[in-house]
Amino acid sequence: MGLGGLALAGAGDVVLAVGGLLFQRSTLASALRLSVPIAFAALGGIFAEKAGVINIGLEGLLIVSAFGGVYATYLTGSVWIGLFGGVLASTLLALLFAIVCIEFRADQIIAGLAIWLIALGLAPFASQIVFGSKNSATVATVPGLRQLVANSGVPFVATAGGDALDALASIPFFGALFDASPMVYLMFVAVAGSWWTLNRTSFGRWVRASGENPRALDTAGINVSRVRYAAVLLSGVLAGLGGAALSLSLGQFVGNGPTMVNGKGFIAIVTYLLGNYNPIGALLSTLLFAGLDALQLTLQGQDVLSIPRPLVRTIPYVSVVVVLALFGRTRLPEAAGDHYESGEE
């Protein structure tokens, strides 16, 4: 066999090895876990931008909610109150962003960057004050579905439900869907609910009109500013769920460097742009990135590719950029980034 044949055989072995890793149950489980904060932030960005407010401060909302979730859990001992605390922290910061952009007509891009920088400095500082370190103490984590069933307090549900989940979780690859965090299921519900809200409700029509033709919405008697406030606050709620789920899946807030969020808010912007502001498309884009991210984490632990690890880490980012460049056909809302006050000509 010539050198060309040997090279092809070697490349084929690598493809088979990588393909095998891609379809492992652990890879899907990791992809689902990694998708949660990105998908929730992407949904929040869709609502804000569909309403005409460009919210590139999603990274900041994720950071502040990640700390808020851990801090509330630390104070109360309840992970569910912790989730609420993360959502509250993110929503308050989103309200500040909305006031600055809608009431005072600040440049939305600059205001979004300011929100990110505020959170990037505030959350680690607050952690330093409360916990004595940029990295928080360890708190309770969101229980898995199997644990919730076992602790249901109903004997039949705890035994029969647990056995059923164990059987389903043993299915190759897709079994990871039945052994996921409740936040993964909430993510799917949020995607379906967001699509329904945007396409089948009056509020969704108002949001879309606010971003496409706010004057027409105003003429119809709907206050454009109120719709935009509601959309931005909703983006804070959704991003808050993502940030709190991220930190409470680990039971700790990590504030070193770019914090544990580490660019997920900016990736969320890419995913909803790639999905063309469609919640389902944003979820598929998120799963693409998260799957590649999970794959590169696995590849780093196994010497399958004979390339440096720093290059392996770039696989999901380079792949998403390539897909966006080749297949991205995003159409921005006509009035995105434009200021409008109800009643103006």
Tab-separated table of N, CA and C in Angstrom, residues 78-193:
chain	number	residue	atom	x	y	z
A	78	SER	N	-32.127	26.516	49.775
A	78	SER	CA	-33.048	25.960	48.778
A	78	SER	C	-32.561	26.295	47.376
A	79	VAL	N	-32.369	25.269	46.564
A	79	VAL	CA	-31.899	25.504	45.205
A	79	VAL	C	-32.994	26.148	44.353
A	80	TRP	N	-34.268	25.908	44.698
A	80	TRP	CA	-35.364	26.498	43.924
A	80	TRP	C	-35.478	27.987	44.212
A	81	ILE	N	-35.287	28.371	45.466
A	81	ILE	CA	-35.222	29.806	45.773
A	81	ILE	C	-33.986	30.416	45.122
A	82	GLY	N	-32.918	29.624	45.028
A	82	GLY	CA	-31.717	30.088	44.349
A	82	GLY	C	-31.978	30.405	42.886
A	83	LEU	N	-32.750	29.555	42.212
A	83	LEU	CA	-33.113	29.831	40.822
A	83	LEU	C	-33.888	31.138	40.715
A	84	PHE	N	-34.811	31.337	41.651
A	84	PHE	CA	-35.579	32.585	41.659
A	84	PHE	C	-34.658	33.781	41.903
A	85	GLY	N	-33.689	33.612	42.805
A	85	GLY	CA	-32.744	34.698	43.077
A	85	GLY	C	-31.924	35.066	41.853
A	86	GLY	N	-31.508	34.055	41.091
A	86	GLY	CA	-30.769	34.335	39.867
A	86	GLY	C	-31.601	35.071	38.849
A	87	VAL	N	-32.857	34.656	38.706
A	87	VAL	CA	-33.771	35.333	37.775
A	87	VAL	C	-34.017	36.772	38.216
A	88	LEU	N	-34.189	36.977	39.519
A	88	LEU	CA	-34.435	38.327	40.032
A	88	LEU	C	-33.241	39.241	39.759
A	89	ALA	N	-32.027	38.743	40.005
A	89	ALA	CA	-30.825	39.554	39.774
A	89	ALA	C	-30.708	39.937	38.301
A	90	SER	N	-30.937	38.977	37.420
A	90	SER	CA	-30.847	39.242	35.982
A	90	SER	C	-31.933	40.210	35.519
A	91	THR	N	-33.145	40.050	36.056
A	91	THR	CA	-34.253	40.912	35.647
A	91	THR	C	-34.030	42.352	36.082
A	92	LEU	N	-33.481	42.536	37.269
A	92	LEU	CA	-33.188	43.898	37.737
A	92	LEU	C	-32.139	44.566	36.852
A	93	LEU	N	-31.121	43.801	36.455
A	93	LEU	CA	-30.096	44.368	35.571
A	93	LEU	C	-30.684	44.639	34.188
A	94	ALA	N	-31.574	43.776	33.732
A	94	ALA	CA	-32.252	44.014	32.451
A	94	ALA	C	-33.138	45.252	32.528
A	95	LEU	N	-33.761	45.484	33.693
A	95	LEU	CA	-34.579	46.690	33.869
A	95	LEU	C	-33.715	47.940	33.759
A	96	LEU	N	-32.542	47.914	34.371
A	96	LEU	CA	-31.614	49.036	34.250
A	96	LEU	C	-31.261	49.283	32.784
A	97	PHE	N	-30.977	48.212	32.062
A	97	PHE	CA	-30.656	48.314	30.635
A	97	PHE	C	-31.831	48.909	29.858
A	98	ALA	N	-33.054	48.456	30.180
A	98	ALA	CA	-34.235	48.949	29.481
A	98	ALA	C	-34.455	50.435	29.742
A	99	ILE	N	-34.286	50.859	30.973
A	99	ILE	CA	-34.472	52.282	31.306
A	99	ILE	C	-33.472	53.143	30.555
A	100	VAL	N	-32.228	52.717	30.548
A	100	VAL	CA	-31.175	53.484	29.873
A	100	VAL	C	-31.445	53.581	28.370
A	101	CYS	N	-31.880	52.458	27.770
A	101	CYS	CA	-32.059	52.432	26.312
A	101	CYS	C	-33.385	53.030	25.860
A	102	ILE	N	-34.460	52.748	26.599
A	102	ILE	CA	-35.789	53.178	26.157
A	102	ILE	C	-36.133	54.570	26.687
A	103	GLU	N	-35.871	54.792	27.976
A	103	GLU	CA	-36.243	56.066	28.586
A	103	GLU	C	-35.261	57.166	28.207
A	104	PHE	N	-33.959	56.847	28.267
A	104	PHE	CA	-32.936	57.870	28.028
A	104	PHE	C	-32.291	57.751	26.647
A	105	ARG	N	-32.753	56.810	25.846
A	105	ARG	CA	-32.330	56.691	24.441
A	105	ARG	C	-30.826	56.548	24.268
A	106	ALA	N	-30.207	55.786	25.126
A	106	ALA	CA	-28.777	55.535	24.995
A	106	ALA	C	-28.525	54.607	23.810
A	107	ASP	N	-27.311	54.655	23.315
A	107	ASP	CA	-26.922	53.728	22.260
A	107	ASP	C	-27.000	52.310	22.812
A	108	GLN	N	-27.756	51.444	22.144
A	108	GLN	CA	-28.023	50.111	22.683
A	108	GLN	C	-26.777	49.227	22.714
A	109	ILE	N	-25.907	49.370	21.751
A	109	ILE	CA	-24.686	48.566	21.734
A	109	ILE	C	-23.787	48.955	22.903
A	110	ILE	N	-23.602	50.263	23.096
A	110	ILE	CA	-22.758	50.730	24.199
A	110	ILE	C	-23.379	50.348	25.542
A	111	ALA	N	-24.694	50.498	25.655
A	111	ALA	CA	-25.369	50.139	26.901
A	111	ALA	C	-25.242	48.642	27.186
A	112	GLY	N	-25.344	47.815	26.142
A	112	GLY	CA	-25.187	46.374	26.321
A	112	GLY	C	-23.794	46.005	26.780
A	113	LEU	N	-22.791	46.644	26.191
A	113	LEU	CA	-21.410	46.407	26.633
A	113	LEU	C	-21.219	46.856	28.080
A	114	ALA	N	-21.869	47.971	28.442
A	114	ALA	CA	-21.770	48.464	29.817
A	114	ALA	C	-22.373	47.458	30.796
A	115	ILE	N	-23.506	46.862	30.424
A	115	ILE	CA	-24.143	45.856	31.276
A	115	ILE	C	-23.200	44.673	31.478
A	116	TRP	N	-22.556	44.249	30.418
A	116	TRP	CA	-21.598	43.136	30.515
A	116	TRP	C	-20.445	43.502	31.450
A	117	LEU	N	-19.870	44.686	31.267
A	117	LEU	CA	-18.721	45.092	32.083
A	117	LEU	C	-19.117	45.301	33.544
A	118	ILE	N	-20.325	45.838	33.770
A	118	ILE	CA	-20.803	46.002	35.150
A	118	ILE	C	-20.888	44.639	35.839
A	119	ALA	N	-21.518	43.683	35.156
A	119	ALA	CA	-21.670	42.347	35.741
A	119	ALA	C	-20.323	41.662	35.915
A	120	LEU	N	-19.433	41.859	34.950
A	120	LEU	CA	-18.117	41.227	35.005
A	120	LEU	C	-17.311	41.711	36.207
A	121	GLY	N	-17.532	42.958	36.599
A	121	GLY	CA	-16.845	43.473	37.773
A	121	GLY	C	-17.628	43.271	39.056
A	122	LEU	N	-18.954	43.411	38.970
A	122	LEU	CA	-19.789	43.374	40.174
A	122	LEU	C	-19.900	41.984	40.778
A	123	ALA	N	-20.147	40.973	39.959
A	123	ALA	CA	-20.371	39.624	40.494
A	123	ALA	C	-19.136	39.070	41.210
A	124	PRO	N	-17.929	39.109	40.609
A	124	PRO	CA	-16.758	38.640	41.351
A	124	PRO	C	-16.467	39.479	42.598
A	125	PHE	N	-16.733	40.799	42.511
A	125	PHE	CA	-16.527	41.658	43.689
A	125	PHE	C	-17.479	41.262	44.812
A	126	ALA	N	-18.748	41.032	44.467
A	126	ALA	CA	-19.713	40.616	45.474
A	126	ALA	C	-19.333	39.269	46.066
A	127	SER	N	-18.835	38.361	45.224
A	127	SER	CA	-18.382	37.064	45.728
A	127	SER	C	-17.201	37.222	46.680
A	128	GLN	N	-16.315	38.154	46.349
A	128	GLN	CA	-15.163	38.417	47.225
A	128	GLN	C	-15.635	38.929	48.580
A	129	ILE	N	-16.651	39.796	48.579
A	129	ILE	CA	-17.175	40.348	49.828
A	129	ILE	C	-17.890	39.271	50.652
A	130	VAL	N	-18.720	38.481	49.990
A	130	VAL	CA	-19.553	37.512	50.703
A	130	VAL	C	-18.770	36.263	51.095
A	131	PHE	N	-17.986	35.731	50.160
A	131	PHE	CA	-17.325	34.446	50.386
A	131	PHE	C	-15.828	34.560	50.641
A	132	GLY	N	-15.284	35.781	50.519
A	132	GLY	CA	-13.853	35.949	50.721
A	132	GLY	C	-13.013	35.511	49.554
A	133	SER	N	-13.654	35.220	48.415
A	133	SER	CA	-12.938	34.781	47.219
A	133	SER	C	-13.818	35.036	46.009
A	134	LYS	N	-13.195	35.199	44.848
A	134	LYS	CA	-13.973	35.356	43.615
A	134	LYS	C	-14.757	34.096	43.297
A	135	ASN	N	-14.311	32.971	43.822
A	135	ASN	CA	-15.041	31.722	43.666
A	135	ASN	C	-15.835	31.462	44.944
A	136	SER	N	-17.120	31.243	44.794
A	136	SER	CA	-17.992	31.118	45.960
A	136	SER	C	-17.791	29.797	46.684
A	137	ALA	N	-18.415	29.698	47.844
A	137	ALA	CA	-18.491	28.420	48.542
A	137	ALA	C	-19.398	27.477	47.764
A	138	THR	N	-19.315	26.198	48.079
A	138	THR	CA	-20.149	25.199	47.412
A	138	THR	C	-21.547	25.170	48.032
A	139	VAL	N	-22.563	25.177	47.185
A	139	VAL	CA	-23.949	25.148	47.654
A	139	VAL	C	-24.654	23.957	47.016
A	140	ALA	N	-25.947	23.814	47.322
A	140	ALA	CA	-26.727	22.718	46.752
A	140	ALA	C	-26.842	22.865	45.238
A	141	THR	N	-27.018	21.744	44.582
A	141	THR	CA	-27.165	21.741	43.130
A	141	THR	C	-28.584	21.318	42.750
A	142	VAL	N	-28.963	21.636	41.521
A	142	VAL	CA	-30.283	21.233	41.021
A	142	VAL	C	-30.327	19.709	40.942
A	143	PRO	N	-31.281	19.071	41.604
A	143	PRO	CA	-31.328	17.598	41.584
A	143	PRO	C	-31.703	17.084	40.197
A	144	GLY	N	-31.210	15.891	39.878
A	144	GLY	CA	-31.578	15.277	38.618
A	144	GLY	C	-32.987	14.722	38.656
A	145	LEU	N	-33.507	14.342	37.496
A	145	LEU	CA	-34.870	13.830	37.419
A	145	LEU	C	-35.012	12.547	38.238
A	146	ARG	N	-34.010	11.690	38.184
A	146	ARG	CA	-34.064	10.435	38.953
A	146	ARG	C	-34.153	10.729	40.445
A	147	GLN	N	-33.399	11.718	40.899
A	147	GLN	CA	-33.419	12.083	42.315
A	147	GLN	C	-34.766	12.682	42.711
A	148	LEU	N	-35.340	13.501	41.836
A	148	LEU	CA	-36.655	14.084	42.120
A	148	LEU	C	-37.724	13.007	42.255
A	149	VAL	N	-37.661	12.021	41.375
A	149	VAL	CA	-38.626	10.928	41.436
A	149	VAL	C	-38.439	10.127	42.720
A	150	ALA	N	-37.184	9.841	43.069
A	150	ALA	CA	-36.898	9.064	44.273
A	150	ALA	C	-37.361	9.785	45.533
A	151	ASN	N	-37.305	11.129	45.498
A	151	ASN	CA	-37.686	11.921	46.675
A	151	ASN	C	-39.117	12.437	46.597
A	152	SER	N	-39.907	11.860	45.714
A	152	SER	CA	-41.277	12.352	45.518
A	152	SER	C	-42.162	12.128	46.738
A	153	GLY	N	-41.813	11.156	47.566
A	153	GLY	CA	-42.638	10.863	48.742
A	153	GLY	C	-43.786	9.920	48.461
A	154	VAL	N	-43.978	9.535	47.190
A	154	VAL	CA	-45.022	8.582	46.808
A	154	VAL	C	-44.342	7.249	46.495
A	155	PRO	N	-44.551	6.215	47.298
A	155	PRO	CA	-43.816	4.946	47.133
A	155	PRO	C	-43.881	4.375	45.726
A	156	PHE	N	-45.092	4.348	45.143
A	156	PHE	CA	-45.231	3.752	43.811
A	156	PHE	C	-44.434	4.545	42.769
A	157	VAL	N	-44.549	5.879	42.842
A	157	VAL	CA	-43.816	6.735	41.894
A	157	VAL	C	-42.318	6.576	42.084
A	158	ALA	N	-41.876	6.532	43.332
A	158	ALA	CA	-40.441	6.437	43.621
A	158	ALA	C	-39.838	5.140	43.101
A	159	THR	N	-40.594	4.036	43.186
A	159	THR	CA	-40.049	2.746	42.756
A	159	THR	C	-40.284	2.492	41.266
A	160	ALA	N	-41.556	2.517	40.857
A	160	ALA	CA	-41.873	2.234	39.456
A	160	ALA	C	-41.309	3.310	38.530
A	161	GLY	N	-41.447	4.586	38.934
A	161	GLY	CA	-40.907	5.668	38.113
A	161	GLY	C	-39.398	5.601	38.009
A	162	GLY	N	-38.755	5.278	39.135
A	162	GLY	CA	-37.299	5.164	39.129
A	162	GLY	C	-36.823	4.025	38.250
A	163	ASP	N	-37.515	2.887	38.314
A	163	ASP	CA	-37.133	1.744	37.475
A	163	ASP	C	-37.331	2.071	35.997
A	164	ALA	N	-38.428	2.754	35.682
A	164	ALA	CA	-38.686	3.124	34.286
A	164	ALA	C	-37.611	4.078	33.762
A	165	LEU	N	-37.235	5.055	34.598
A	165	LEU	CA	-36.200	6.000	34.181
A	165	LEU	C	-34.858	5.298	34.000
A	166	ASP	N	-34.548	4.344	34.881
A	166	ASP	CA	-33.294	3.598	34.755
A	166	ASP	C	-33.262	2.815	33.447
A	167	ALA	N	-34.401	2.215	33.088
A	167	ALA	CA	-34.466	1.451	31.845
A	167	ALA	C	-34.310	2.358	30.629
A	168	LEU	N	-34.992	3.494	30.669
A	168	LEU	CA	-34.887	4.430	29.542
A	168	LEU	C	-33.495	5.037	29.442
A	169	ALA	N	-32.879	5.300	30.595
A	169	ALA	CA	-31.549	5.910	30.592
A	169	ALA	C	-30.485	4.962	30.063
A	170	SER	N	-30.771	3.672	30.064
A	170	SER	CA	-29.793	2.695	29.582
A	170	SER	C	-29.791	2.569	28.060
A	171	ILE	N	-30.733	3.228	27.385
A	171	ILE	CA	-30.773	3.198	25.920
A	171	ILE	C	-29.515	3.874	25.377
A	172	PRO	N	-28.838	3.251	24.410
A	172	PRO	CA	-27.630	3.876	23.854
A	172	PRO	C	-27.909	5.260	23.290
A	173	PHE	N	-27.030	6.183	23.550
A	173	PHE	CA	-27.054	7.568	23.085
A	173	PHE	C	-28.278	8.323	23.598
A	174	PHE	N	-29.482	7.981	23.134
A	174	PHE	CA	-30.681	8.743	23.488
A	174	PHE	C	-31.077	8.574	24.949
A	175	GLY	N	-30.471	7.620	25.637
A	175	GLY	CA	-30.761	7.448	27.053
A	175	GLY	C	-30.406	8.667	27.876
A	176	ALA	N	-29.497	9.490	27.363
A	176	ALA	CA	-29.104	10.707	28.084
A	176	ALA	C	-30.282	11.660	28.251
A	177	LEU	N	-31.260	11.577	27.352
A	177	LEU	CA	-32.436	12.441	27.455
A	177	LEU	C	-33.274	12.136	28.695
A	178	PHE	N	-33.168	10.905	29.188
A	178	PHE	CA	-33.985	10.493	30.331
A	178	PHE	C	-33.202	10.532	31.637
A	179	ASP	N	-32.003	11.055	31.573
A	179	ASP	CA	-31.182	11.162	32.776
A	179	ASP	C	-30.635	12.579	32.905
A	180	ALA	N	-31.390	13.548	32.400
A	180	ALA	CA	-30.924	14.937	32.350
A	180	ALA	C	-31.466	15.731	33.531
A	181	SER	N	-30.919	16.917	33.686
A	181	SER	CA	-31.403	17.841	34.714
A	181	SER	C	-32.791	18.352	34.345
A	182	PRO	N	-33.621	18.669	35.331
A	182	PRO	CA	-34.921	19.287	35.024
A	182	PRO	C	-34.778	20.565	34.207
A	183	MET	N	-33.632	21.239	34.310
A	183	MET	CA	-33.437	22.465	33.544
A	183	MET	C	-33.356	22.194	32.047
A	184	VAL	N	-32.937	20.986	31.676
A	184	VAL	CA	-32.922	20.619	30.257
A	184	VAL	C	-34.351	20.536	29.736
A	185	TYR	N	-35.230	19.916	30.507
A	185	TYR	CA	-36.632	19.810	30.099
A	185	TYR	C	-37.288	21.187	30.091
A	186	LEU	N	-36.930	22.014	31.064
A	186	LEU	CA	-37.466	23.372	31.091
A	186	LEU	C	-36.999	24.159	29.869
A	187	MET	N	-35.772	23.877	29.414
A	187	MET	CA	-35.256	24.530	28.210
A	187	MET	C	-36.132	24.194	26.998
A	188	PHE	N	-36.484	22.919	26.837
A	188	PHE	CA	-37.339	22.526	25.714
A	188	PHE	C	-38.724	23.171	25.822
A	189	VAL	N	-39.248	23.222	27.040
A	189	VAL	CA	-40.549	23.862	27.252
A	189	VAL	C	-40.470	25.348	26.919
A	190	ALA	N	-39.377	25.995	27.344
A	190	ALA	CA	-39.209	27.426	27.084
A	190	ALA	C	-39.104	27.703	25.584
A	191	VAL	N	-38.428	26.838	24.854
A	191	VAL	CA	-38.319	27.012	23.400
A	191	VAL	C	-39.698	26.911	22.752
A	192	ALA	N	-40.449	25.875	23.118
A	192	ALA	CA	-41.800	25.714	22.555
A	192	ALA	C	-42.697	26.878	22.962
A	193	GLY	N	-42.602	27.290	24.228
A	193	GLY	CA	-43.428	28.405	24.694
A	193	GLY	C	-43.071	29.712	24.019
